[in-house]
Tab-separated table of C-alpha atoms in Angstrom:
chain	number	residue	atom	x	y	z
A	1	UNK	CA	-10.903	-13.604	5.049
A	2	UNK	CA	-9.224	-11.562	7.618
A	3	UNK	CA	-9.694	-8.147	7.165
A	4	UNK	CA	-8.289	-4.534	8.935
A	5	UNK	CA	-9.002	-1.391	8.559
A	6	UNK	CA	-7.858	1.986	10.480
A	7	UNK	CA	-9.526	4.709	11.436
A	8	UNK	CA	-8.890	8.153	13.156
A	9	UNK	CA	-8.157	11.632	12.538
A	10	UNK	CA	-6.051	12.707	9.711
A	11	UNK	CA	-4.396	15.813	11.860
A	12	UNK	CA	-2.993	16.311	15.224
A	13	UNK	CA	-1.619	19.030	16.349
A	14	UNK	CA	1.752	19.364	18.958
A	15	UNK	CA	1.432	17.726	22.417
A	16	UNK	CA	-2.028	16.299	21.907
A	17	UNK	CA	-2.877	12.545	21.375
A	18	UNK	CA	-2.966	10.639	18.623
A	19	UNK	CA	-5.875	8.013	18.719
A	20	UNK	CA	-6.565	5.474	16.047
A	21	UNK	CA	-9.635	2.412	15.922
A	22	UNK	CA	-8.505	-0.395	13.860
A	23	UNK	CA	-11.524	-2.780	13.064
A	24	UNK	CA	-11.226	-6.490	12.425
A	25	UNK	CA	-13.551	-8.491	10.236
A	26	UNK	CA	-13.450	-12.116	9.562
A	27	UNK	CA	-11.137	-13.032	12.301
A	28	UNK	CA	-11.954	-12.605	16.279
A	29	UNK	CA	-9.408	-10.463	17.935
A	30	UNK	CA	-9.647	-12.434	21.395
A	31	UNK	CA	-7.766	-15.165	19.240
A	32	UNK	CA	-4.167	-14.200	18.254
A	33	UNK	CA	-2.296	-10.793	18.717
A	34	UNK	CA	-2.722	-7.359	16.967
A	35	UNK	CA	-0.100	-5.004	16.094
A	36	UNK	CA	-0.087	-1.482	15.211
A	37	UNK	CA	2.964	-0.463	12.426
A	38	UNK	CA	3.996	3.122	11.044
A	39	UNK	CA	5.464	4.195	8.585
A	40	UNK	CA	7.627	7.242	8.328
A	41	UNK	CA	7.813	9.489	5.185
A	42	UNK	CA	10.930	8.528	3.390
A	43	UNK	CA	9.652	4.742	4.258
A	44	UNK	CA	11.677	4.155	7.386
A	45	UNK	CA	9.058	1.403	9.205
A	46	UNK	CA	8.868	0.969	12.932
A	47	UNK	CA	7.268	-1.633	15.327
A	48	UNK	CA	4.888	-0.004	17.345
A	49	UNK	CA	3.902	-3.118	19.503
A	50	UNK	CA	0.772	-5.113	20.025
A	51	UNK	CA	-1.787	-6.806	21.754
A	52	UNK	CA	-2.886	-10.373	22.913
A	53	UNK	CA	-5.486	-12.219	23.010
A	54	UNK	CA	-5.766	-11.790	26.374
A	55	UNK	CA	-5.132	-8.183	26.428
A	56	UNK	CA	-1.776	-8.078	27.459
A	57	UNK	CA	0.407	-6.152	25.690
A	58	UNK	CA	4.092	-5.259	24.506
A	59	UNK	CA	5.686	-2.272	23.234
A	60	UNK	CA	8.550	-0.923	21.481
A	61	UNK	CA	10.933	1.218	23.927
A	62	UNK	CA	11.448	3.628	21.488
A	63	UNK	CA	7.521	4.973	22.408
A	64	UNK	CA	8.803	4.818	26.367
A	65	UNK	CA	5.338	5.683	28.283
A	66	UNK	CA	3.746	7.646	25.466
A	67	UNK	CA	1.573	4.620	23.981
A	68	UNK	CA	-1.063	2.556	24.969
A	69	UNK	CA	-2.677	-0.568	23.178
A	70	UNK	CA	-5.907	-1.573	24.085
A	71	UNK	CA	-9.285	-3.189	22.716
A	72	UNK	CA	-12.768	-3.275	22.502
A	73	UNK	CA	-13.722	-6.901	21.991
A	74	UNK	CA	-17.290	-6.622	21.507
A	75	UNK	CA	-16.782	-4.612	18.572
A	76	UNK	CA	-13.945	-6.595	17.281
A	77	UNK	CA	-11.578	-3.512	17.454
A	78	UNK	CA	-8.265	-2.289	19.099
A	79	UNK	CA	-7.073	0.755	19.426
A	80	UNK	CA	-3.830	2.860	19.455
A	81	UNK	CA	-3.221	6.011	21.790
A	82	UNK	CA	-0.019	7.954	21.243
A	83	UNK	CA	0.702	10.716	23.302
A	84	UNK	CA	2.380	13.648	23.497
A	85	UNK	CA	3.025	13.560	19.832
A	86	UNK	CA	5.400	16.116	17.561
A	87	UNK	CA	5.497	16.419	14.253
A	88	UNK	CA	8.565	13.410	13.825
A	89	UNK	CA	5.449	11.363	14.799
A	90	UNK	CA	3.705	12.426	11.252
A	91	UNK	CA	3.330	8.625	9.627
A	92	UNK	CA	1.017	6.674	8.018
A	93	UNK	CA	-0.229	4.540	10.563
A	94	UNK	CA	-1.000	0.626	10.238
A	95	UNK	CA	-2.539	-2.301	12.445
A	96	UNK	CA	-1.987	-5.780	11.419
A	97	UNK	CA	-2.387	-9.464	12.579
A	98	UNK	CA	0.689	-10.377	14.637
A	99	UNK	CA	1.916	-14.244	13.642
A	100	UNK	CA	4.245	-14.808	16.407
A	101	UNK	CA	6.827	-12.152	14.870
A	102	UNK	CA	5.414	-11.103	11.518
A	103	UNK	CA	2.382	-9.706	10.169
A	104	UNK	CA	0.560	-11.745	7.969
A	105	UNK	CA	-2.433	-9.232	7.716
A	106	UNK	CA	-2.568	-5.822	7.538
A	107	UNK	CA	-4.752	-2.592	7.241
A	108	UNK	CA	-4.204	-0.167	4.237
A	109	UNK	CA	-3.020	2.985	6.764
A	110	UNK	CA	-3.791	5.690	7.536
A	111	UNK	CA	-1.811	8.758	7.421
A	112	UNK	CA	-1.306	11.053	9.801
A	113	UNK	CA	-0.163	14.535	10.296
A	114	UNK	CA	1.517	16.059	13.152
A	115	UNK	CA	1.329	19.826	12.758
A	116	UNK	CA	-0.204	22.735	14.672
B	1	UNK	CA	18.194	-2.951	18.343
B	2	UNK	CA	18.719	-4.903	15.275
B	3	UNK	CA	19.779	-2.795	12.196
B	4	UNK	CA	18.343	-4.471	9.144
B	5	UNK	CA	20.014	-3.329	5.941
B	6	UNK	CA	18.502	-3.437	2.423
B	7	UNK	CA	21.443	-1.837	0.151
B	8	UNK	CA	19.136	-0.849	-2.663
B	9	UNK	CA	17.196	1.614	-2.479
B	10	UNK	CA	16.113	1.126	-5.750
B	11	UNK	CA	16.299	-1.532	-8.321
B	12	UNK	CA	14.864	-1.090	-12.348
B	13	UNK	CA	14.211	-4.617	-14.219
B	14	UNK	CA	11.704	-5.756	-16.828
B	15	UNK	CA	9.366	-8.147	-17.216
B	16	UNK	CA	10.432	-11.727	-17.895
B	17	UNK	CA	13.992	-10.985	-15.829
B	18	UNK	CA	14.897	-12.298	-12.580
B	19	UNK	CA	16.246	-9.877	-9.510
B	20	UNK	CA	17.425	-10.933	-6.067
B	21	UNK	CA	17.210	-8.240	-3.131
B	22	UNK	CA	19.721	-8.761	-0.562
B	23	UNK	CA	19.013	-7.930	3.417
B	24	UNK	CA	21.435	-7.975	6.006
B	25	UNK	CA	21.205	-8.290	9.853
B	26	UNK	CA	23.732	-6.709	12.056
B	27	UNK	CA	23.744	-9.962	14.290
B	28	UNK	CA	22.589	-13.018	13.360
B	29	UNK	CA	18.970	-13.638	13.490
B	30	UNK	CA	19.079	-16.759	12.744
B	31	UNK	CA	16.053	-17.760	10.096
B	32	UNK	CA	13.453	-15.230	11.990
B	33	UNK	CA	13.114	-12.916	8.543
B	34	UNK	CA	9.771	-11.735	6.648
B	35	UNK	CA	9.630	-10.091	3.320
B	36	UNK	CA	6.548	-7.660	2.370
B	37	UNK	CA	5.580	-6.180	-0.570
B	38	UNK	CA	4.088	-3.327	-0.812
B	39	UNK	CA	2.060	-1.210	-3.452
B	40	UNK	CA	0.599	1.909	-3.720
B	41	UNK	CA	-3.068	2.037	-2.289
B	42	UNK	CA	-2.887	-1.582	-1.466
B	43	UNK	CA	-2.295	-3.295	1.771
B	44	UNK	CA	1.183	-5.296	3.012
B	45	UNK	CA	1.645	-8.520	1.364
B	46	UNK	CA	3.342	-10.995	3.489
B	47	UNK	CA	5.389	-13.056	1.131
B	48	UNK	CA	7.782	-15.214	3.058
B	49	UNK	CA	8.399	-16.021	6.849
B	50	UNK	CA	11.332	-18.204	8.766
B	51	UNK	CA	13.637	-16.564	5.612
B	52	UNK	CA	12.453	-19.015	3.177
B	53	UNK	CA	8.654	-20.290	3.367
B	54	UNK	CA	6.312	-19.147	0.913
B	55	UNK	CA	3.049	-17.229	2.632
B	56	UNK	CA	0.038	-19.119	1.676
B	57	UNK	CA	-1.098	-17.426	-1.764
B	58	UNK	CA	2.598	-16.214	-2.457
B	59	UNK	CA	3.593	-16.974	-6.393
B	60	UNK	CA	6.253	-19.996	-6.421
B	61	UNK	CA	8.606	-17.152	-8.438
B	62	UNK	CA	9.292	-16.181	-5.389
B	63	UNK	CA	11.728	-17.550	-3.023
B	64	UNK	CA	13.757	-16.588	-0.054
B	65	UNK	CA	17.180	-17.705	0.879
B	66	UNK	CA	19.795	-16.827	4.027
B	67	UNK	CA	20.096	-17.455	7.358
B	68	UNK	CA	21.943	-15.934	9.808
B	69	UNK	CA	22.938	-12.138	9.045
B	70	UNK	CA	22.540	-12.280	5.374
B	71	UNK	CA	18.961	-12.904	3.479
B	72	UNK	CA	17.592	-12.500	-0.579
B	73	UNK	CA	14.544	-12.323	-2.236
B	74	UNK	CA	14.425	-13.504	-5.653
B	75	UNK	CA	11.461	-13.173	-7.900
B	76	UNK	CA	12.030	-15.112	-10.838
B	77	UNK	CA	10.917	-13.864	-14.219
B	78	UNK	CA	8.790	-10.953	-13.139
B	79	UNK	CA	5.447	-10.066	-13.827
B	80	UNK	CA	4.410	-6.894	-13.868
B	81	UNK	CA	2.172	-7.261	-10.695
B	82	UNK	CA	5.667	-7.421	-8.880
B	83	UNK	CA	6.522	-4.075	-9.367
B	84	UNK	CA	6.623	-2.137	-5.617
B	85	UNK	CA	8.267	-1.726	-2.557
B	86	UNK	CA	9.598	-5.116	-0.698
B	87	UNK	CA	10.698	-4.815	3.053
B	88	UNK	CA	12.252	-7.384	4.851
B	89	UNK	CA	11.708	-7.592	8.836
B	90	UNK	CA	13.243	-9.136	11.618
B	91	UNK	CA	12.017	-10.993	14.122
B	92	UNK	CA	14.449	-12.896	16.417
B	93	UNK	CA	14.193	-10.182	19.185
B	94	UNK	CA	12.115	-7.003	20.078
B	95	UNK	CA	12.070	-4.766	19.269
B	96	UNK	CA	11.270	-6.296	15.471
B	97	UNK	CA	12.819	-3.750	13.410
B	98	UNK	CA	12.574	-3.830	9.355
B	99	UNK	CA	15.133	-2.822	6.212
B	100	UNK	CA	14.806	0.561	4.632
B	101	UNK	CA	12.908	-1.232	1.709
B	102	UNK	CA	13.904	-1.717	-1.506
B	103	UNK	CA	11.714	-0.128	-4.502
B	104	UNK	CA	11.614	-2.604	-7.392
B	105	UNK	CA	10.785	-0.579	-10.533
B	106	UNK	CA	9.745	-1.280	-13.896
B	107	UNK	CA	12.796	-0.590	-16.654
């Protein structure tokens, strides 16, 4: 069974970056695409963007130049970078399997805090 | 973007009834709709993709219906594992955007 899970720091403060690991069991991540999720408190959700197979990737232009998506495919894992965060970036976090426009599997999250 | 609209917030029912949550595009999307659930501690449940087929594993109460701007989710007589938060999501264009979610609470 296909299985994520994040990881990262739970606090961030102003300006810095916000770095999470999301690790894949039971599936290879060089087959399909990975997606990273948050959401915001109050529940507003918002498509972060994702990565191939192949390492390409696409992102949502609400994040501009601030994120990055990449991977580590020898441990099964990809990663999300976020920079220059402020506290409106405070969300719990998610990464999921990407099904060609939905997610049909998905971490539990991770929450994180913005705040200096 | 694409504004997805779920018009309750919240929504109290017991077991045994049957609810329908509505979600509404603002352009047509054509069939490219996912619903989620979503409960505390646990991880996303895909329930239904293309509006209206049933995720592998998802209970046949279930169903999904729409096409175009306008989309429900009925759960026919619930069982108290349904309580939670459902989401629907778009995906005709990026970037996919998703409802407000509706929280589907025990009466």
């Amino acid at each position: 069974e296909v299985q994520l899970q994040e990881s990262g720091p739970g606090l961030v403060k102003p300006s810095q970056s916000l770095s999470l690991t999301c690790s894949v069991t039971g599936y290879s991540i060089t087959s399909n695409y990975w997606g990273w999720i948050r959401k915001f408190p109050g529940n507003k959700m918002e498509w972060m963007g994702y990565i191939s197979y192949s390492g390409s990737t696409s992102y949502n232009p609400s994040l501009k130049s601030r994120i990055s998506i990449t991977r580590d495919t020898s441990k099964n894992q990809f990663f999300l970078q976020l920079n220059s965060v402020t506290t409106e970036d405070t969300a719990t976090y998610y990464c999921a399997r990407w099904k060609g426009g939905y997610f049909d599997y998905w971490g539990q999250g991770v929450m994180v805090t913005v705040s200096s | 973007d694409v504004q997805m609209t779920q018009s309750l917030s919240y929504l109290a029912a017991s077991p045994g009834e049957s609810v329908s949550i509505s979600c509404k595009a603002s352009k047509s999307i054509s069939n490219y709709l996912a619903w989620y659930q979503q409960k505390p501690g646990e991880a996303y449940k895909l329930l239904i993709y293309s509006g209206s087929t049933l995720q592998s594993g998802t209970p046949s109460r279930f169903s999904g219906s729409g096409s175009g701007t306008d989309f429900t989710l009925t759960i026919r007589s619930l069982e108290p594992e349904d309580f939670g938060l459902y989401y629907c999501q778009q995906y005709y264009e990026k970037p996919y955007t998703f409802g407000a979610g509706t929280k589907l609470e025990l009466k």
